[in-house]
Structure formats: C-alpha cells, structure tokens
CSV table of C-alpha atoms and ligand atoms in Angstrom, one decimal:
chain,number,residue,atom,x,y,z
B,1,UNK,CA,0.0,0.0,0.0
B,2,UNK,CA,1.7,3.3,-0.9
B,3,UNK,CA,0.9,6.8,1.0
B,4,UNK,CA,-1.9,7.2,-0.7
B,5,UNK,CA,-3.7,4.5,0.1
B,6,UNK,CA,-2.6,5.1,4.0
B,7,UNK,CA,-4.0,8.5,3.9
B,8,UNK,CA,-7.4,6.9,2.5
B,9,UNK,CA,-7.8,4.3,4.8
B,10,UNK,CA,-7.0,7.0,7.9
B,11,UNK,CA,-9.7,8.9,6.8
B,12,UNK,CA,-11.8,6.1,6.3
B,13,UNK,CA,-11.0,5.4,10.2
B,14,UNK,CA,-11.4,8.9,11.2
B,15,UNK,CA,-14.9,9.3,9.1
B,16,UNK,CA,-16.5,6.0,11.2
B,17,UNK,CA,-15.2,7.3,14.7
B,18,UNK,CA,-16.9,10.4,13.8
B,19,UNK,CA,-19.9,8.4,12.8
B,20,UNK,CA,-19.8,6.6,16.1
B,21,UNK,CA,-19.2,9.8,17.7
B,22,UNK,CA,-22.4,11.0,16.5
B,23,UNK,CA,-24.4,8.1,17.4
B,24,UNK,CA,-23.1,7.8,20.6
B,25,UNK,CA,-23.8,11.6,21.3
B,26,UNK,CA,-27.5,11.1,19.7
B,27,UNK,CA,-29.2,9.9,22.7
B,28,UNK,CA,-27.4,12.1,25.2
B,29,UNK,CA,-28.1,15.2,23.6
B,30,UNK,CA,-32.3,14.5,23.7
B,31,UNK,CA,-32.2,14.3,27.6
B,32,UNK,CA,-29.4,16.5,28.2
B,33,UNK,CA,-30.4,20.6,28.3
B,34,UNK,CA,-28.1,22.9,26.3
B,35,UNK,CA,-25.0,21.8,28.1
B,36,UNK,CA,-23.0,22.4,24.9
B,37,UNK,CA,-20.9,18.6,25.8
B,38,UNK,CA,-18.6,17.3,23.2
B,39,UNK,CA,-19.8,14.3,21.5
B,40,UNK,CA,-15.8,13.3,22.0
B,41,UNK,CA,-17.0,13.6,25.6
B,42,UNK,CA,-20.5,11.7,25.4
B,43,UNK,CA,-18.6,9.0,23.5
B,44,UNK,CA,-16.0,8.8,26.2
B,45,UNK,CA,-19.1,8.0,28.6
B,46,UNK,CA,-20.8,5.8,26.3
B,47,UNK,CA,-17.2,3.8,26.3
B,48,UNK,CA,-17.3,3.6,30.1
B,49,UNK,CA,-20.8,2.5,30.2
B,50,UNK,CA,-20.6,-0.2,27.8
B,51,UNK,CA,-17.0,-1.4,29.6
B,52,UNK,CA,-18.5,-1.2,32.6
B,53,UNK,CA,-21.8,-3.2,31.3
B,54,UNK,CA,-19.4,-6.2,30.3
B,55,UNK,CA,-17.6,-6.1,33.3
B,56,UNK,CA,-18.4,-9.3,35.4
B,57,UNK,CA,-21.2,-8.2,37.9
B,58,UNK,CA,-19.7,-9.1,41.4
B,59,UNK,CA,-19.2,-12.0,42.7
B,60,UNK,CA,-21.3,-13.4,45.1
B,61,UNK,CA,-20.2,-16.0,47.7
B,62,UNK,CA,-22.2,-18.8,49.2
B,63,UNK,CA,-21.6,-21.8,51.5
B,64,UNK,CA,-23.3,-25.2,50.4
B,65,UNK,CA,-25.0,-27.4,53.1
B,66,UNK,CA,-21.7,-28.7,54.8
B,67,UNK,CA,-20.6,-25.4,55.4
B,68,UNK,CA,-18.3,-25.6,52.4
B,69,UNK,CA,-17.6,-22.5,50.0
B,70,UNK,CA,-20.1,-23.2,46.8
B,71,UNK,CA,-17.7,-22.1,44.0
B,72,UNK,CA,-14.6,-24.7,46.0
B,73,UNK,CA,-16.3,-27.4,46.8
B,74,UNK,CA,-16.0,-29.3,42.8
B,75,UNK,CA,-12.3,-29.0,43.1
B,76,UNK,CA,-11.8,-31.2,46.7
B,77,UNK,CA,-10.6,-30.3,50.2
B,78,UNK,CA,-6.7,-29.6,49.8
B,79,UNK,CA,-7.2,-29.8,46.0
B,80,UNK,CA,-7.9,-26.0,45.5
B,81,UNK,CA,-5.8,-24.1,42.8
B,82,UNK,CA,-4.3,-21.2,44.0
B,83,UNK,CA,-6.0,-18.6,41.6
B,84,UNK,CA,-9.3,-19.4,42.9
B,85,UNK,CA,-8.6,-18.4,46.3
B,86,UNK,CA,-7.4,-15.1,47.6
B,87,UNK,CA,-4.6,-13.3,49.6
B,88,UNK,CA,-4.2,-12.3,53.0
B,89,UNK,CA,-3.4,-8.9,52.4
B,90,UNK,CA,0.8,-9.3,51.1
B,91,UNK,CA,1.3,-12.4,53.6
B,92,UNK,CA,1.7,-14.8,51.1
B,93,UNK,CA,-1.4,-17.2,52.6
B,94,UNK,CA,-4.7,-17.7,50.8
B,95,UNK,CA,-8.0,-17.8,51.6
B,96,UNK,CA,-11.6,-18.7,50.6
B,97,UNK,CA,-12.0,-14.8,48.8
B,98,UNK,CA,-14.3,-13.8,52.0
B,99,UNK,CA,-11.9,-15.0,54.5
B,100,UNK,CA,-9.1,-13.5,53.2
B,101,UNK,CA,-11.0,-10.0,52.9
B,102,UNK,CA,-12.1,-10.6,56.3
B,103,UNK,CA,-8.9,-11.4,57.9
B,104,UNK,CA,-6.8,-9.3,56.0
B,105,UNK,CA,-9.4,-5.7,57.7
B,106,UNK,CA,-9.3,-7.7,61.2
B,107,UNK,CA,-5.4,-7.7,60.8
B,108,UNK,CA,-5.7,-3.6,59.7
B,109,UNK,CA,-8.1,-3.1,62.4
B,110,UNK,CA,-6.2,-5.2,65.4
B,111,UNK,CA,-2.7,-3.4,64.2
B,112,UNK,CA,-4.9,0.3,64.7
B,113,UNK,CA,-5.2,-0.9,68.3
B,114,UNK,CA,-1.8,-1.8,68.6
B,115,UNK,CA,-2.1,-5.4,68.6
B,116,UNK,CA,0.2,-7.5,65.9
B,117,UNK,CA,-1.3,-10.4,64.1
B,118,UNK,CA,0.9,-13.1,62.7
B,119,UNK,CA,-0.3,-15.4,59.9
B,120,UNK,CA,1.4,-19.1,60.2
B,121,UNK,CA,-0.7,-21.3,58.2
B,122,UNK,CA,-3.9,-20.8,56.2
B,123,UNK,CA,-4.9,-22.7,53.2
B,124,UNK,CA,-2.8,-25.9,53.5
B,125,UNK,CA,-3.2,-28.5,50.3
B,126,UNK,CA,-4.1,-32.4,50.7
B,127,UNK,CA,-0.1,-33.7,50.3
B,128,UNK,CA,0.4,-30.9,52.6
B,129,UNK,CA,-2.3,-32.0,55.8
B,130,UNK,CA,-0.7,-35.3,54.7
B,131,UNK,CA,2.6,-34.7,55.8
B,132,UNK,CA,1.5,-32.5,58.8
B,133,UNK,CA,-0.7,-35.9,60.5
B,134,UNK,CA,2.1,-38.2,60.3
B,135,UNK,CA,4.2,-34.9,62.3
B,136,UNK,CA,1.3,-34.0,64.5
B,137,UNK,CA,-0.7,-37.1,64.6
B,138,UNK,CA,-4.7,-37.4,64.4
B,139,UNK,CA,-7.4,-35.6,66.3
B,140,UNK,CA,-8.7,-39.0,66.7
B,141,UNK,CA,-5.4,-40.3,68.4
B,142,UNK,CA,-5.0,-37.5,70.5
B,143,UNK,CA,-3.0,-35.4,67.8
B,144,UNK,CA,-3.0,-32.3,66.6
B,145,UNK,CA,-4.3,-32.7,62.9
B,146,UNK,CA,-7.4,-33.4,60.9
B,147,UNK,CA,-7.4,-36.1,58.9
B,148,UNK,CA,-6.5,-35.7,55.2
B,149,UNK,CA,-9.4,-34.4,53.4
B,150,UNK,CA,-11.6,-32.8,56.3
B,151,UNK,CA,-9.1,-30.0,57.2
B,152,UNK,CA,-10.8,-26.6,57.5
B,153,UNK,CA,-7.9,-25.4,56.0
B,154,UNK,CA,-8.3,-27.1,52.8
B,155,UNK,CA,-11.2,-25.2,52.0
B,156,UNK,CA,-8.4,-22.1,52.7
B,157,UNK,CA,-11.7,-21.8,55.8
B,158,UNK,CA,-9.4,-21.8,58.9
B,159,UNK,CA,-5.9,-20.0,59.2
B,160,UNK,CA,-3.9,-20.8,62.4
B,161,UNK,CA,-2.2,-17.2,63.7
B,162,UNK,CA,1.2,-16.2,65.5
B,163,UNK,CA,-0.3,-14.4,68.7
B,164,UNK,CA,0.8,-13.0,72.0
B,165,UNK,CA,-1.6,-13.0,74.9
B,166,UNK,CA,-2.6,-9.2,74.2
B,167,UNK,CA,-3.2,-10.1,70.4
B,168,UNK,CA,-5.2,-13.8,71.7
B,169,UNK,CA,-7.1,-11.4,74.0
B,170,UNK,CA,-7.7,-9.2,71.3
B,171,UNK,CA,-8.7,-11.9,69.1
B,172,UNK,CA,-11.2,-13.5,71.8
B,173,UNK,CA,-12.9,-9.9,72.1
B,174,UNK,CA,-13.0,-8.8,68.4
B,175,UNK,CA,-12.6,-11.9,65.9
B,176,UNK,CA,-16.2,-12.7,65.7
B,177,UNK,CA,-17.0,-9.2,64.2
B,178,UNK,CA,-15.0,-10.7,61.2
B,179,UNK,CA,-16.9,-14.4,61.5
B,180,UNK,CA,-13.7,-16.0,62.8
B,181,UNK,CA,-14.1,-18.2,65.9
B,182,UNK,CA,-11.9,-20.0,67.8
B,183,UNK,CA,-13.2,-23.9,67.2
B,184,UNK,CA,-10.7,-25.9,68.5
B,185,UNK,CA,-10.5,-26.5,72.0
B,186,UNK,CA,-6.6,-27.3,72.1
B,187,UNK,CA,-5.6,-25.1,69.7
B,188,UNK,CA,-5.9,-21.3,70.5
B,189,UNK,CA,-4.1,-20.5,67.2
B,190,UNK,CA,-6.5,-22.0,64.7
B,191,UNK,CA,-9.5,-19.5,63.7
B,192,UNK,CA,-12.0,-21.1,61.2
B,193,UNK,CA,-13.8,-18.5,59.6
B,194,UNK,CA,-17.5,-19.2,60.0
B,195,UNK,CA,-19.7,-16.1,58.6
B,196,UNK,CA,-22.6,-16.0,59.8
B,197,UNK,CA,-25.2,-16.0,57.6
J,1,LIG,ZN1,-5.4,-24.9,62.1
C-alpha cells in the first residue's frame, strides 16, 4: 500500500469514529439541556458505560450445606488451585475470597489498636495436611491434625495465627465481628472463619 492508500484508509478510520461519535452523542443530547458537551465527551461516557456493562457483575459468595464455600467445593478439600482463592493482604497465605478479605481488615483493624497479628498457616493443600498428620498425629489419636481431606484449612476456611496473649485477647474480644471463631479447644491458634449467615 503506498501513502496514498494510507492517507485513504485514515480517513476512512477517522470518518467511522466520527460516525460513532455521532451516534453515541445522539441519545445524550435528547435528555441533556443545552450543556454544549462534546460528542468526544458523550462518546468517552458511552465507552465507560458499555465497559462497565461487560464487566463481570460481582461475585457473590455462598456456603453449600456442609458449610463448604459453593464455588470450591468441585475442586476437593486440599485440592484447590491457587487462583481461585485469595490473599491475605501481602502475607503470602490464601484464603476462601471472603476469608481472606475478612482477615486481612481484622489484621488492619487489630494493628490500629496496637495489637500485631501473625499469619502461620492458612490454606494448606491435601499432600500438605498429609505430611502434617504423620508430624502432629490425628485428632482422633490424641494429635494435633485433621485427617487428610476434612481440614478446614483445605477449603483455605481456617488460618492458624502467631499471637501473643494481648493479640489472643484481642482476638477473643473482636474476631467474631470478622466471623472468625476459635473452634478448637486445644488449639488457640486455629481460627475457622464461620460467617454468619
Ligand atoms: Zn489450624
């Protein structure tokens, strides 16, 4: 194509955004009273409202039956891939989305009040709670872990947390407000997040 043909098609570009322009302005200028706006500036809005339109409406985030998140429970406990979970503010743990928006403002809010929260554990795959019964041993023979495949934490639903007695205080006072609770009678560090609903 030599300049010639360049310079047409350009003008053929700029003669349909001006069409567009046009259009777009069209209904905006029959409601709209004598503002004297662009149609470069109606079309800008039009834009936004049809990106916006397409934009996925947000999410909404339920818990089946068993207590388990509705858009997790297909893949498995422990069997969650990591983009479908969410994280803890920068701590590098994940979450069930809700939980991890929870925890990460009950962190903000406890560190306002001077209190430090520490995040050990949170979502833990299957190969992972694996490895952790045969260290810790079973609930069910006096242990410290659930067995493989019924951990809150992989349905990233629990975290377990690094606290002092001021921040487990703090925690016994406040977590609720966030739906955590404390659920494990031996275990003061492990929070499952249980909204209520
Ligand atoms: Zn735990």
């Amino acid at each position: 194509m030599g300049i010639e043909g360049v310079n047409a098609r350009i003008s053929d570009i700029r003669s349909r955004i001006i069409a567009l322009q046009t259009q777009a302005a069209t209904p905006a200028s029959t409601t709209t009273t004598g503002t004297g706006s662009t149609s470069g500036t109606a079309f800008a809005g039009y834009l936004n409202d049809a990106v916006a339109t397409q934009s996925a409406p947000a999410k909404t985030y339920t818990l089946n039956s068993q207590g388990i998140p509705t858009d997790l429970a297909a893949y498995g406990n422990g069997k969650i891939p990591s983009n479908a979970l969410q994280q803890v503010g920068a701590t590098g743990h994940k979450l069930w989305a809700p939980a991890a928006e929870q925890l990460t403002k009950l962190i903000a809010d406890a560190k306002k009040d001077g209190v430090t929260i520490g995040v050990t554990d949170s979502y833990r795959s299957y190969d992972e709670q694996v490895s952790l019964a045969k260290r810790k041993g079973l609930y069910s023979q006096g242990g410290l872990a659930a067995q493989p495949g019924t951990s809150e934490h992989g349905w990233g639903m629990a975290t377990d947390l690094d606290l002092n007695a001021k921040a487990q205080s703090w925690m016994r006072a406040n977590a609720a407000r966030y739906g955590f609770e404390e659920n494990v009678p031996r275990e003061p560090w492990h929070w499952a997040f249980q909204p209520k609903t």
